[in-house]
Every structure is written in structure tokens, then in C-alpha cells.
CSV table of C-alpha atoms and ligand atoms in Angstrom, one decimal:
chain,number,residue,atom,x,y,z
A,1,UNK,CA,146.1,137.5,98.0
A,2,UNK,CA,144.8,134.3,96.7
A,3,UNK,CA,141.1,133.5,97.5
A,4,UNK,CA,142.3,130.4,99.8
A,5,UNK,CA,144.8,132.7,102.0
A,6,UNK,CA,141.8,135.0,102.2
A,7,UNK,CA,139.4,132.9,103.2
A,8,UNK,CA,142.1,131.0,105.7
A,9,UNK,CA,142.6,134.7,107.1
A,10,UNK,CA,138.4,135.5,107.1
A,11,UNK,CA,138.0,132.2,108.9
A,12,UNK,CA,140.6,132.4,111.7
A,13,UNK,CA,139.8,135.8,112.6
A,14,UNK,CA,136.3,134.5,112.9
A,15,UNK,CA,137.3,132.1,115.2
A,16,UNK,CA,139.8,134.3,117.8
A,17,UNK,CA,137.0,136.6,117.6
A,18,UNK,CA,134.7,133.8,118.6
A,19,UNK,CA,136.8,132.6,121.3
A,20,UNK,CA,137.6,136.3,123.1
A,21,UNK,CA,133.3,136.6,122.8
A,22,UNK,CA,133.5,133.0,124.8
A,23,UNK,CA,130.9,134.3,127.5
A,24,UNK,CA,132.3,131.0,129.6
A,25,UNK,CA,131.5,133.2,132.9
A,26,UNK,CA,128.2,134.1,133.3
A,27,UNK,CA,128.3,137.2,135.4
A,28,UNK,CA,124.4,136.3,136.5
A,29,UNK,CA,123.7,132.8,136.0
A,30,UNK,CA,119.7,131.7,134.9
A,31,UNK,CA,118.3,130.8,138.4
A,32,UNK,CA,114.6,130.7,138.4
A,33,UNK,CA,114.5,131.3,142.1
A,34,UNK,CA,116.2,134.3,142.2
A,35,UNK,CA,112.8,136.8,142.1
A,36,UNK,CA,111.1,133.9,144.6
A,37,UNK,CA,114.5,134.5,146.9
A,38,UNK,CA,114.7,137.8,146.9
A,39,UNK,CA,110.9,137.9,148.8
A,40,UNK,CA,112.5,136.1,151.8
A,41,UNK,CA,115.1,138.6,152.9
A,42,UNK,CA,112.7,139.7,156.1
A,43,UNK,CA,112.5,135.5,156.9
A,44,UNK,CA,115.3,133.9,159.4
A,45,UNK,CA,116.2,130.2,157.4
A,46,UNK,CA,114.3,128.7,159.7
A,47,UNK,CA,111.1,130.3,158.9
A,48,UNK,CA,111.9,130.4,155.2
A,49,UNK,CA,112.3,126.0,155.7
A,50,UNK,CA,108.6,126.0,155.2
A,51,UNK,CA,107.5,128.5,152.8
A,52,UNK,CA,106.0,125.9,150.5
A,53,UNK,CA,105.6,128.5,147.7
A,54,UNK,CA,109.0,129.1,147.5
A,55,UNK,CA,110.1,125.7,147.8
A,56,UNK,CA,107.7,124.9,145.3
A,57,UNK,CA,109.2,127.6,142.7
A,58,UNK,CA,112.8,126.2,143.6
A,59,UNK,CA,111.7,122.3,142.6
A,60,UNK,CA,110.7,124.2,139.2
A,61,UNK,CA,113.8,125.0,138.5
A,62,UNK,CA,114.5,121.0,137.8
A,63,UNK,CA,113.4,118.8,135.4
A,64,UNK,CA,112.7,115.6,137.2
A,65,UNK,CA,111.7,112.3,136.3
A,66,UNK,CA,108.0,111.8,136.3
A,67,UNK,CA,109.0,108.3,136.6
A,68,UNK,CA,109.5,107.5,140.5
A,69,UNK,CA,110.4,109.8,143.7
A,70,UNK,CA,114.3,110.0,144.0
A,71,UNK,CA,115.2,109.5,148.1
A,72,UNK,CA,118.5,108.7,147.0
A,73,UNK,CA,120.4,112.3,146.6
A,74,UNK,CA,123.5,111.6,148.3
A,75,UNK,CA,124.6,109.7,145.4
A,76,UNK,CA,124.3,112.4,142.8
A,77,UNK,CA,122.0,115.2,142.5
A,78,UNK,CA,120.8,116.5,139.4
A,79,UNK,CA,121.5,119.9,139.0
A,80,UNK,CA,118.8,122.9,138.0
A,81,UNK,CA,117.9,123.1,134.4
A,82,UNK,CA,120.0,126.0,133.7
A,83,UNK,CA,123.2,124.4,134.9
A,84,UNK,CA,122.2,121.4,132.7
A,85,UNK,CA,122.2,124.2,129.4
A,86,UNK,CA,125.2,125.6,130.3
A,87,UNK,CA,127.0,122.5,129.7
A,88,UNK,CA,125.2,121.6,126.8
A,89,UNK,CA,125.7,125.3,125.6
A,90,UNK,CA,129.2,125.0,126.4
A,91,UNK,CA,130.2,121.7,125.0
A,92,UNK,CA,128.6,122.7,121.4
A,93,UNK,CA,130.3,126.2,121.8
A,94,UNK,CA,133.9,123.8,122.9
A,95,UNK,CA,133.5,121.7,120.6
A,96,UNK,CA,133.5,123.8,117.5
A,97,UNK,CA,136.6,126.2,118.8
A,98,UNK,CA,138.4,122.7,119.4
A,99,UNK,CA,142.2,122.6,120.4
A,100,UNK,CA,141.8,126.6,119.7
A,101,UNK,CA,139.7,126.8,122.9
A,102,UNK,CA,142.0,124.5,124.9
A,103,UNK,CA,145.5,126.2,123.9
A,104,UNK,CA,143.5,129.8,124.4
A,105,UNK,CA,141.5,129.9,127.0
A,106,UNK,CA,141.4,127.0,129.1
A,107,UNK,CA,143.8,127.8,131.7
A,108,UNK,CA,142.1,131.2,132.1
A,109,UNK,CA,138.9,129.8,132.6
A,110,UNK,CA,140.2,127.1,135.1
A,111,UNK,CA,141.6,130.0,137.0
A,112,UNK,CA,139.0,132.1,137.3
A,113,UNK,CA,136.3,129.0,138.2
A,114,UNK,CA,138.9,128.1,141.1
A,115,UNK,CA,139.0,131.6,142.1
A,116,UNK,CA,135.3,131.6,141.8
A,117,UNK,CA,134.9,128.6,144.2
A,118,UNK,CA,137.7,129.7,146.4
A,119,UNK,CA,135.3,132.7,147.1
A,120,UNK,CA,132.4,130.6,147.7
A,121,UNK,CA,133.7,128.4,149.8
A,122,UNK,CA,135.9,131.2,151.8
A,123,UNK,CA,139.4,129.5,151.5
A,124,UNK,CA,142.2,130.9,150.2
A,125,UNK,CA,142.9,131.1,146.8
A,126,UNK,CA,146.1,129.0,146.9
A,127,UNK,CA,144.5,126.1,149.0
A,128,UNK,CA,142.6,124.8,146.6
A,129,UNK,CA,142.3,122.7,143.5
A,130,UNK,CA,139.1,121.9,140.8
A,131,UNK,CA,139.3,117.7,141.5
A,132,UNK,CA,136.9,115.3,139.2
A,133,UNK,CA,135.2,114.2,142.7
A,134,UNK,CA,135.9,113.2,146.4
A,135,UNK,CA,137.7,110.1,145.4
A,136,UNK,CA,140.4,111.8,143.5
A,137,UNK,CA,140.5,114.9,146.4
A,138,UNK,CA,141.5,112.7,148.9
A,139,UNK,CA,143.4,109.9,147.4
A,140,UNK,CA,145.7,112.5,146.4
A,141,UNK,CA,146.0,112.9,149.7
A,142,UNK,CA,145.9,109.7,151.4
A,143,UNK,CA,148.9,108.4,148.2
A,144,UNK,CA,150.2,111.7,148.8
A,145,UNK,CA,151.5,112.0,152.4
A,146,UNK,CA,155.0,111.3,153.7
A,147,UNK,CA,154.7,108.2,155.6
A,148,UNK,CA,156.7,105.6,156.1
A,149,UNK,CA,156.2,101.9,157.8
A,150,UNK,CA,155.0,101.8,161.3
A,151,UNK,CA,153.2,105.4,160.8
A,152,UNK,CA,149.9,105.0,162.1
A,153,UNK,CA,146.3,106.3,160.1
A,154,UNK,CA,143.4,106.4,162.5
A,155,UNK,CA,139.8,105.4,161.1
A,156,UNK,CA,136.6,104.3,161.8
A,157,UNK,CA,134.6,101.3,159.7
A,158,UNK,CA,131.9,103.8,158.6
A,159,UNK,CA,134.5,105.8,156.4
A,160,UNK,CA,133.9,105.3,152.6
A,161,UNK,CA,135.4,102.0,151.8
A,162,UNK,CA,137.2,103.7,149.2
A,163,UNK,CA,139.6,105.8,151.4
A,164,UNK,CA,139.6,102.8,153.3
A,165,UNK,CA,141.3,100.8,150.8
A,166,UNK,CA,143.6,103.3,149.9
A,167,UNK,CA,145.3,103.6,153.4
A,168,UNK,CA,145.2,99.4,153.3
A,169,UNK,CA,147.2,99.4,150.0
A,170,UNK,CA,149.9,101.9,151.6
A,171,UNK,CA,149.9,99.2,154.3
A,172,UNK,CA,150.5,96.6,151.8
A,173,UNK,CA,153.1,98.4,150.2
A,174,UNK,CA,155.1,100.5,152.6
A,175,UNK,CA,154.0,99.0,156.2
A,176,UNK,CA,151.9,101.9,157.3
A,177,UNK,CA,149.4,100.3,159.8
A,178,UNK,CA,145.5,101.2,159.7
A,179,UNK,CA,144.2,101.6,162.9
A,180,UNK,CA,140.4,100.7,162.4
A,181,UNK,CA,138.1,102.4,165.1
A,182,UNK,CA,135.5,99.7,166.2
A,183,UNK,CA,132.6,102.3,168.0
A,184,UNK,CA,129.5,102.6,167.9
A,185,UNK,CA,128.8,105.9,166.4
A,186,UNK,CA,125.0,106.3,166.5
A,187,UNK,CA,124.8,105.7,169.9
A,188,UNK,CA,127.4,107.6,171.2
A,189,UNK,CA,127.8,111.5,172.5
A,190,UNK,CA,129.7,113.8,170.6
A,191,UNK,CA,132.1,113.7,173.7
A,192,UNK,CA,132.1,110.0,173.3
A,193,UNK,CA,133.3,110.2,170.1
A,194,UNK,CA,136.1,112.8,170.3
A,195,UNK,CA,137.4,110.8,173.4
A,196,UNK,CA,137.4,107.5,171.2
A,197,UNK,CA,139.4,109.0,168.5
A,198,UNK,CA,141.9,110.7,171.4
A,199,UNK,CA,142.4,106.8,172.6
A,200,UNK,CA,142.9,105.4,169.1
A,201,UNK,CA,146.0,107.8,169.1
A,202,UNK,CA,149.5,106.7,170.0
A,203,UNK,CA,153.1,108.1,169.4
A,204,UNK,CA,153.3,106.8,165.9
A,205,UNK,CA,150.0,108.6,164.7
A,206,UNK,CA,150.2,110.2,161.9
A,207,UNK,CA,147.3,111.0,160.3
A,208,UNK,CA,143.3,111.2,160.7
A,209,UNK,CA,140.3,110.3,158.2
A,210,UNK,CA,136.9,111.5,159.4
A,211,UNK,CA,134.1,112.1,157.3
A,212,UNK,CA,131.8,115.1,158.1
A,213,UNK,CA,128.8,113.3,157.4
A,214,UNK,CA,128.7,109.7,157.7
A,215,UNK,CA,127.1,108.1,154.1
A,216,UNK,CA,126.3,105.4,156.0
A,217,UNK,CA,124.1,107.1,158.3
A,218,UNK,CA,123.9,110.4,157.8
A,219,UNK,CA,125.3,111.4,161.0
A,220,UNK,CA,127.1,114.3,161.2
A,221,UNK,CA,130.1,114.2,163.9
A,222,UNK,CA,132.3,116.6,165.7
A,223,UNK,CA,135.3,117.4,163.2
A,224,UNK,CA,136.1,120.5,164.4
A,225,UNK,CA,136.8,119.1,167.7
A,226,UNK,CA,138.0,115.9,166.4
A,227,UNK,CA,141.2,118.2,164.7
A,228,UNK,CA,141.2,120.4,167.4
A,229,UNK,CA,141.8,117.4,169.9
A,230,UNK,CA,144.4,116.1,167.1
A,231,UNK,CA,146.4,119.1,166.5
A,232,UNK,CA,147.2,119.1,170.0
A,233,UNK,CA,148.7,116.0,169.9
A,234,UNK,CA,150.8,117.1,166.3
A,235,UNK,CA,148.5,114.8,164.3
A,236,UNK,CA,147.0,115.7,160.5
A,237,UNK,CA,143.0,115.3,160.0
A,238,UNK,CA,141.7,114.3,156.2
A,239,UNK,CA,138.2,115.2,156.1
A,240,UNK,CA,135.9,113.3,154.0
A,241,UNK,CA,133.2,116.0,153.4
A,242,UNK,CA,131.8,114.6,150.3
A,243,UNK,CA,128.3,114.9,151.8
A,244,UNK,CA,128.6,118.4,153.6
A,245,UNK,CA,129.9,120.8,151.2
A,246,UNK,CA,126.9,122.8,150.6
A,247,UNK,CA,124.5,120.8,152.4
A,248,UNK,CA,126.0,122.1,155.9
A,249,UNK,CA,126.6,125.8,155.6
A,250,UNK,CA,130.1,125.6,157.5
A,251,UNK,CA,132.7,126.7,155.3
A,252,UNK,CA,135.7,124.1,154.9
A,253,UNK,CA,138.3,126.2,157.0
A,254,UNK,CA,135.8,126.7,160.0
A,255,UNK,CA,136.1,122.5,160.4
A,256,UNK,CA,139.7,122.8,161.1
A,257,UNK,CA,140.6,120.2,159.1
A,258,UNK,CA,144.1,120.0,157.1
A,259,UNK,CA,143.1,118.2,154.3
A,260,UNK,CA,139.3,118.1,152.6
A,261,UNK,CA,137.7,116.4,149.6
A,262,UNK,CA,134.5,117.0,148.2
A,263,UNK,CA,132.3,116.3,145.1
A,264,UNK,CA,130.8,119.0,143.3
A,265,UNK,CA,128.0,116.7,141.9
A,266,UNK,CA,126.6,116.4,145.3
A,267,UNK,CA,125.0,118.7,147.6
A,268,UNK,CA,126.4,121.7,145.3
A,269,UNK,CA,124.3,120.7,142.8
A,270,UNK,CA,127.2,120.7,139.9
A,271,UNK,CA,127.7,118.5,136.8
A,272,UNK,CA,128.9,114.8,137.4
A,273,UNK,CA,132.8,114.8,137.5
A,274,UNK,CA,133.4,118.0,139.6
A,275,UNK,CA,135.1,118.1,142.7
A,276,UNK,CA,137.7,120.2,145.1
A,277,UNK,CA,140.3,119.8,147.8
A,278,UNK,CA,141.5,121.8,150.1
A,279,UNK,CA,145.0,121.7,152.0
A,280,UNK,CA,146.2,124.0,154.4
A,281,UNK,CA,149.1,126.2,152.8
A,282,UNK,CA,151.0,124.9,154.8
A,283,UNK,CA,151.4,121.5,154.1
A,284,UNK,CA,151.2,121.3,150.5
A,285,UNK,CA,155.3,121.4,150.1
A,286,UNK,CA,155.4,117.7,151.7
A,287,UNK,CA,152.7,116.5,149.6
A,288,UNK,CA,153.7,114.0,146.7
A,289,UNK,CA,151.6,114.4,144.0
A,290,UNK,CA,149.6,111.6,142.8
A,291,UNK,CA,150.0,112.7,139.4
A,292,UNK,CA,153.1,113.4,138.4
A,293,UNK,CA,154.3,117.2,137.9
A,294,UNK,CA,157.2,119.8,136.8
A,295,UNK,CA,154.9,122.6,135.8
A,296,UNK,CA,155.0,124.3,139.5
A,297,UNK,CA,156.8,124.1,142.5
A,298,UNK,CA,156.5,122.1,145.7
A,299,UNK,CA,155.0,124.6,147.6
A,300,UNK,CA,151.7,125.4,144.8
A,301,UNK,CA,148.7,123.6,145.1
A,302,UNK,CA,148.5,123.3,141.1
A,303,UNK,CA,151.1,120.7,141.4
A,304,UNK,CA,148.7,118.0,142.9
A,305,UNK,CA,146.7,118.4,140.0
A,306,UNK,CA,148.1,117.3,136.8
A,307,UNK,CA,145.3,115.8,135.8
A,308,UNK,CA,145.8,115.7,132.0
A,309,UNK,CA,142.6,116.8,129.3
A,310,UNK,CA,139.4,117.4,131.1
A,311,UNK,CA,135.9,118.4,129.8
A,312,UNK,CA,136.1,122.2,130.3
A,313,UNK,CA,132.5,122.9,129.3
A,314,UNK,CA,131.9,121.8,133.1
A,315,UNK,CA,133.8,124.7,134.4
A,316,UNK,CA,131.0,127.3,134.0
A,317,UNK,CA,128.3,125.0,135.1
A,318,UNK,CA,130.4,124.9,138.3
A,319,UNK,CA,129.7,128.5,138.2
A,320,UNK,CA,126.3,128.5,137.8
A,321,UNK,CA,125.8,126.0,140.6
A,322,UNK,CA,127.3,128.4,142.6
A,323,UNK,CA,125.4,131.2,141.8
A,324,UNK,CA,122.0,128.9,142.2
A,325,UNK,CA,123.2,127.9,145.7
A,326,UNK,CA,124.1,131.6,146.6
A,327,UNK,CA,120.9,132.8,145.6
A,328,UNK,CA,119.1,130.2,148.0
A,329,UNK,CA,121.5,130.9,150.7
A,330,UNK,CA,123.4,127.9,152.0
A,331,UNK,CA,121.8,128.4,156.2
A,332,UNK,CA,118.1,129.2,154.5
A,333,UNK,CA,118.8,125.8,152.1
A,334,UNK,CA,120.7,123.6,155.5
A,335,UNK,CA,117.4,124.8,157.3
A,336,UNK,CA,115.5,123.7,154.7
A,337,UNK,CA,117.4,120.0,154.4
A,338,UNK,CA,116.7,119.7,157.7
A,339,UNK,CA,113.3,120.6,157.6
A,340,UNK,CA,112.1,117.9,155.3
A,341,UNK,CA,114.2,115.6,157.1
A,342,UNK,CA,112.3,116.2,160.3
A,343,UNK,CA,108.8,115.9,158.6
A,344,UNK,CA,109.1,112.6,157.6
A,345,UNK,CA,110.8,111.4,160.4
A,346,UNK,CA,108.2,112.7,162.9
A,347,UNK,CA,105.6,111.5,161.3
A,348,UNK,CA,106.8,107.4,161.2
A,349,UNK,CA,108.5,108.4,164.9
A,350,UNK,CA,106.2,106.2,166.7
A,351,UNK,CA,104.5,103.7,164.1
A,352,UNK,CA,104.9,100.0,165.5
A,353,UNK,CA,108.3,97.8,163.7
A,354,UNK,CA,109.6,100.9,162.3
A,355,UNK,CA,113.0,101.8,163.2
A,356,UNK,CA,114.9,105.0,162.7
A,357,UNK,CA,118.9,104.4,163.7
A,358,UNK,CA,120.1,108.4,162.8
A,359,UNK,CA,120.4,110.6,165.5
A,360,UNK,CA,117.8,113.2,165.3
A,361,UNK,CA,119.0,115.8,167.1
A,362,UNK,CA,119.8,119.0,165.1
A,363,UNK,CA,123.8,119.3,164.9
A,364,UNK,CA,123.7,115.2,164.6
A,365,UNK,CA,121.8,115.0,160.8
A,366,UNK,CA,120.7,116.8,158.4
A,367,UNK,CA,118.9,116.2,155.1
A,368,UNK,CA,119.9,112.1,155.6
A,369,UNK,CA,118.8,110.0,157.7
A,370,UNK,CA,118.3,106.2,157.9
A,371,UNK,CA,114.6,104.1,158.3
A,372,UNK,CA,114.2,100.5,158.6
A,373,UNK,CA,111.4,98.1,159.0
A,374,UNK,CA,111.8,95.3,162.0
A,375,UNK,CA,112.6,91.8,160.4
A,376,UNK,CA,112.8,93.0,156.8
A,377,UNK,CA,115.9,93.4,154.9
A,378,UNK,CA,117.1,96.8,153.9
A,379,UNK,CA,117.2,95.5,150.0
A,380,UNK,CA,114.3,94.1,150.4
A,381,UNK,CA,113.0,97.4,151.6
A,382,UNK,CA,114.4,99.7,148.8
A,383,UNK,CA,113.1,97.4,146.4
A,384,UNK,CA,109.5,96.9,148.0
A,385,UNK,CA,109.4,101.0,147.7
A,386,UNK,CA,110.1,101.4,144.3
A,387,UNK,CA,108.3,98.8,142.9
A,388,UNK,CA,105.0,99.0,144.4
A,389,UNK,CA,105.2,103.2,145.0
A,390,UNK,CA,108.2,104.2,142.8
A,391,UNK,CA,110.3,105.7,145.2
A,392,UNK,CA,114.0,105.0,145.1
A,393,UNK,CA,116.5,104.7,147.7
A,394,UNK,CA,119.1,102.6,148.5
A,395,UNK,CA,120.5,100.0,151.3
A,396,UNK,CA,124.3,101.3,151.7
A,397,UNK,CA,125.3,98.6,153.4
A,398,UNK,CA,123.9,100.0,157.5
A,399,UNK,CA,122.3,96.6,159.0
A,400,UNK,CA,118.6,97.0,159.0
A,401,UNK,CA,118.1,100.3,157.3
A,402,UNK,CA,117.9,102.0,154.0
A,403,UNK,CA,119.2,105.6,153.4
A,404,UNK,CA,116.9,108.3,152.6
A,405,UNK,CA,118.1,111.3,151.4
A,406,UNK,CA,116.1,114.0,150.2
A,407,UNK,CA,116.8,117.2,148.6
A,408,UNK,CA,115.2,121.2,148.3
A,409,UNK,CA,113.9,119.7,144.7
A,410,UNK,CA,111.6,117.1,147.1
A,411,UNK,CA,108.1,117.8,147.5
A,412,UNK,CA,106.0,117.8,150.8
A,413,UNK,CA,103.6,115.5,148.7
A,414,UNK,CA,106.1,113.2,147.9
A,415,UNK,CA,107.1,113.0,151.5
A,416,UNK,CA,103.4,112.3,152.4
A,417,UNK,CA,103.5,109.4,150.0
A,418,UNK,CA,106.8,108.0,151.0
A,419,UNK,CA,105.2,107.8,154.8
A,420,UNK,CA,102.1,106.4,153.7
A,421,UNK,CA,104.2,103.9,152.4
A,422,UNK,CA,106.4,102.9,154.7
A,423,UNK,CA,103.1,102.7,157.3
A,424,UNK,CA,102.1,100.5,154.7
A,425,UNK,CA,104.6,97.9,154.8
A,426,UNK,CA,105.8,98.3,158.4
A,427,UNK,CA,101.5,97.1,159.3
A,428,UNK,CA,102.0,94.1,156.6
A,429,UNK,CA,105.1,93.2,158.1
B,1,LIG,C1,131.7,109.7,152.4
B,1,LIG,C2,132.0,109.6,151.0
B,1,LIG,N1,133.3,109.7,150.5
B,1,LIG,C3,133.6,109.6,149.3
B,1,LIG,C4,132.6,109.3,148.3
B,1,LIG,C5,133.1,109.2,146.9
B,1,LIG,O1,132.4,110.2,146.1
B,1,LIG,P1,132.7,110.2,144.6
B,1,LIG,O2,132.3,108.9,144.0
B,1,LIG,O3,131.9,111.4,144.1
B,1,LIG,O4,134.2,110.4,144.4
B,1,LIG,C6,131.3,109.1,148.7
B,1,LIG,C7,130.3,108.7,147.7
B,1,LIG,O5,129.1,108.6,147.9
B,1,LIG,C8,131.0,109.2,150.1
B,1,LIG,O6,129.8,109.0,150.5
């Protein structure tokens, strides 16, 4: 054997040996809060909400900016330190095993993170699909449903604009016709609400968007009985639950829904660029896919997600996400969301020209919530905050108000300062 052949032959072995070793599953994850957890089994979650030593050990599992106080988690949140090395780990690892890594063991390790999240989410195995985000989960649904002209979609204004533009460009292009709810969530009862959809509907319904939580405002409304009301009446509900999926402990099928999106890199706590639908077995055959597909047939969700090359070093740090938020417990962390919500919204509750639009009640918000200051402009606001106290939130676009959204990383000091703060302006204003 020549010394080249040989050395060809010592190197590739190297390498399947490497990529059969490729520990791309962690069985146990690197959550710092797992000893600190394990002391609260004999707590309810609402005790546990609280228990500032253990919130204080989760908020060391992150490495935050020292920089400013981020209010602003339901854009992105960062995820713990040890997801954050498991992607780094895992792109170096990737990246040296190359095409031999995405020909080999790729598609195993695709299918056992979906079966992973299918667990943790308790839907069936064969309802869902690994998505980038909630845009991509739910335009494959919205491009993706049998309509044709004069079928009816039934919405409010406070979906994401995104969805919202989606349905409007079927309109443009196949006559489908949005019907735009015009009600005033925040001020309405749940009963209200359900009632308002139930009028919106007429015989050429076809279709429901609702989000679960309303980014807007936070609020959370009554899905469950929003599809409940709509299967009756033979209509499909889309749920937008980009900001419930492991910030509400509900799991996806108790809502009811048909049709979910979500994004990973929210409330779960994933990498940026990680997401998941859901659709209800049966009603993936009528789905189009957005992506074209002749790997799988009509009736398997796999079809919807022809997606091309992805990063696959983000498939285990969906993993360890997953692990992190089992180990808190998703009713001890929802308790916990809520908690911090309450505490700063008690305290500016009654503090002349502030204004707090959310509904406060407990199954209306959770961990956001809006806060305004009488006569002063919500960019104004957000930038006010940050510049002279460094805490950063944002103005989504809610007249009046900016959004705050904390997270179980957010201290009780830092809530202290943002309320000293906002006393601060709303007296100077
Ligand atoms: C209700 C809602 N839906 C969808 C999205 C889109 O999420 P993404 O950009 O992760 O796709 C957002 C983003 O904040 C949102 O708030």
C-alpha cells in the first residue's frame, strides 16, 4: 500500500470514527440550576415565584450585558451560557466533519431533536416540524391553505403585521377577503371577545388567525374557546403563539388550535433561527407546501419543510434549551413570569400620570405587560429609560405605552430601579 492510500485510509477512518463519537445529544445538558431546582420539589410554583436564591442562581446561569437592563425579552432572549457553548462546540465540531457530517448524520439528528421537542411540547410526533421561527411556521400555513377567492380569513389589527400581510397578498392574488376585526381588546371580557370573533364569522369563513399572546400588549386571550367556538361552525384557527410557547405552560394541543407557529429563540430560550409548527394530522394532506417537495407524501408533515441547508449545530442547542426549561419546570417558571410582572406593576399602580393599558388579571398577562406616561410619547419614553438609567425597552407600536417584558434572568434590583425610574419621569412630566 502506498504511504498516500494509507494515510487517505488512516484519515477517513479517523473521521467516521469522529462522526459516530458525535455526542450531538446530550443525554444531561449543563444547567447550572439543576442542584438549586432540585431543593424546590416540596414548593407549589407559586411559592417557588419568590425564592430570590433560586432565582438568583438561575440569572447565573447567563451572561448578560453589564451594559443596560434588557425589558425587551419578547424580541429575543438570550439563552443560558451552556446553550450558547453548545453551539459554539457544535459549529467547530460541524465544521471540521463538513459535507461528511451533513450526508451522515444530519437527518438523524433532525429526527431525533423533532422527536425530542415533540415530547416536550406533548404533540405527536408526526404533527410537527423544526421551522427557522414563527414567521416561516405560519406563512407556511397562511400560503399554504386551499382557498380560493371570496374565502374569508378572520383577524384582528393587533395580529403581527407580518401574518397580516400575508393573508393581504393572498387577497391581492387570489381574491381571498381579510376580514379585519376592529375591537377593543384590552377592555373587553373574555366573553366579549369570543362573541366578537363568533360575529366576524359568516358562511364564507374559512379560516382564523389569533395570537395567544398579543405582542402588542401582552394580553393573553381565550384561544381555546376561540377554536372551540370556530370548530362548531367548521372553521380552521392558526394560532400565532410566538410569545406563549414556554412562557405559558399550556402545551400546544390543550389550545385547540389547528395550526401553531412558534419561535424557539423566544420564551424557550433557544438559539436565534429556531422555531416549530404544529398541524393537526389531520389536515396536513390539504396543505400546499410553501417550499416545494417530492421527498414525502401529502399526508407527512416533512413535506412542508423543504427548507434546503440549515445550520445543524443549532439542533442540540434546541436540546439543551429544553432540558434548561424542564429543569425549571414550565408552571414553577409561568409563576415566576408572572411574578415579576406583578411586582413592578403594583408598585407604579397608583403613582399620578402613569398609565398601565394590560389587563392585570392573572389568565389576562403574564410576564408582558405595557406602561406609559400621560402626554409623553412611547419613543420618547424607551429612549428617556435607556439613556438616562440604561434600561431598554421598546414602543411596539400600542398608542401611549411602551412594552416591558421581562424574563427569570431579571433581577428584583433591576425591577426596583426600573420603578424608581419611571416615578422619576412620570413626577417631571
Ligand atoms: C405575535 C408574533 N408573531 C410573530 C412574530 C415573528 O417572530 P419571528 O420574527 O421570530 O419569526 C412575532 C415577533 O415578535 C410576534 O410577536
Amino acid at each position: 500500500m502506498t504511504n498516500s492510500r494509507r494515510d487517505f485510509l488512516k484519515k477517513t477512518a479517523g473521521i467516521a470514527l469522529a462522526a459516530n463519537a458525535l455526542p450531538l445529544m446530550r443525554p444531561d445538558g449543563q444547567s447550572r440550576v439543576h442542584a438549586a431546582s432540585a431543593k424546590l420539589s416540596n414548593q407549589s410554583p407559586v411559592q417557588s415565584a419568590s425564592d430570590e436564591r433560586f432565582w438568583s442562581s438561575v440569572r447565573s446561569a447567563f451572561d448578560l450585558s453589564p451594559q443596560f437592563t434588557n425589558l425587551e425579552s419578547g424580541y429575543y432572549s438570550p439563552q443560558p451560557g451552556a446553550g450558547v457553548k453548545e453551539v459554539c462546540e457544535q459549529a467547530q465540531r460541524i465544521n471540521e466533519l463538513a459535507a461528511f457530517y451533513m450526508r451522515g448524520n444530519w437527518p438523524d439528528d433532525i429526527s431525533r431533536t423533532k422527536q425530542q421537542l415533540a415530547r416536550f411540547s406533548e404533540c405527536p410526533n408526526e404533527e410537527i416540524l423544526i421551522t427557522r421561527n414563527t414567521t416561516e411556521s405560519l406563512n407556511i400555513v397562511i400560503m399554504g391553505l386551499d382557498l380560493k377567492s371570496g374565502d374569508e380569513a378572520v383577524y384582528g389589527p393587533y395580529e403581527y403585521g407580518s401574518m397580516q400581510v400575508s393573508f393581504r397578498q393572498r387577497a391581492a392574488r387570489e381574491g381571498i377577503v381579510c376580514k379585519v376585526l376592529d375591537i377593543p381588546i384590552i377592555s373587553m371580557h373574555d366573553d366579549e371577545i369570543v362573541k366578537a370573533y363568533q360575529a366576524a364569522i359568516t358562511s364564507k369563513t374559512k379560516v382564523i388567525l389569533v395570537s395567544h399572546i398579543v405582542y402588542l400588549t401582552g394580553q393573553v386571550l381565550p384561544v381555546r374557546r376561540i377554536c372551540d367556538m370556530a370548530h362548531e361552525l367548521g372553521i380552521e384557527v392558526i394560532v400565532d403563539g410566538a410569545h406563549s410557547f414556554a412562557h405559558l405552560a399550556d402545551g400546544i394541543t390543550d389550545l385547540h388550535g389547528d395550526y401553531y407557529g412558534t419561535s424557539l429563540h423566544k420564551w424557550l430560550m433557544a438559539p436565534l433561527g429556531t422555531g416549530l409548527l404544529h398541524v393537526k394530522k389531520e389536515k396536513i394532506k390539504k396543505l400546499w407546501p410553501l417550499y416545494g417537495d417530492s421527498n414525502y407524501a401529502t399526508d407527512k408533515i416533512e413535506k412542508l419543510g423543504h427548507f434546503g441547508t440549515q445550520p445543524p449545530y443549532l439542533l442540540s442547542a434546541i436540546a439543551e434549551a429544553m432540558h434548561f426549561n424542564q429543569t425549571l419546570g414550565l408552571a414553577r417558571k409561568e409563576a415566576r413570569l408572572r411574578h415579576i410582572k406583578n411586582y413592578w406593576v403594583e408598585r407604579l399602580a397608583d403613582v399620578p400620570n402613569i398609565i398601565l393599558p394590560t389587563p392585570a388579571e392573572d389568565h389576562r398577562s403574564c410576564a408582558i405587560s405595557l406602561v406609559g406616561i400621560r402626554n409623553k410619547e412611547p419613543g420618547e419614553l424607551a429612549k428617556e429609560l435607556y439613556e438616562r438609567y440604561q434600561i431598554f425597552t421598546v414602543s411596539p407600536g400600542y398608542p401611549g405605552a411602551v412594552r416591558i417584558s421581562p424574563n427569570i434572568y431579571t433581577s428584583i434590583g433591576e425591577l426596583d430601579r426600573f420603578v424608581a425610574a419611571m416615578k422619576e419621569l412620570a413626577a417631571a412630566s
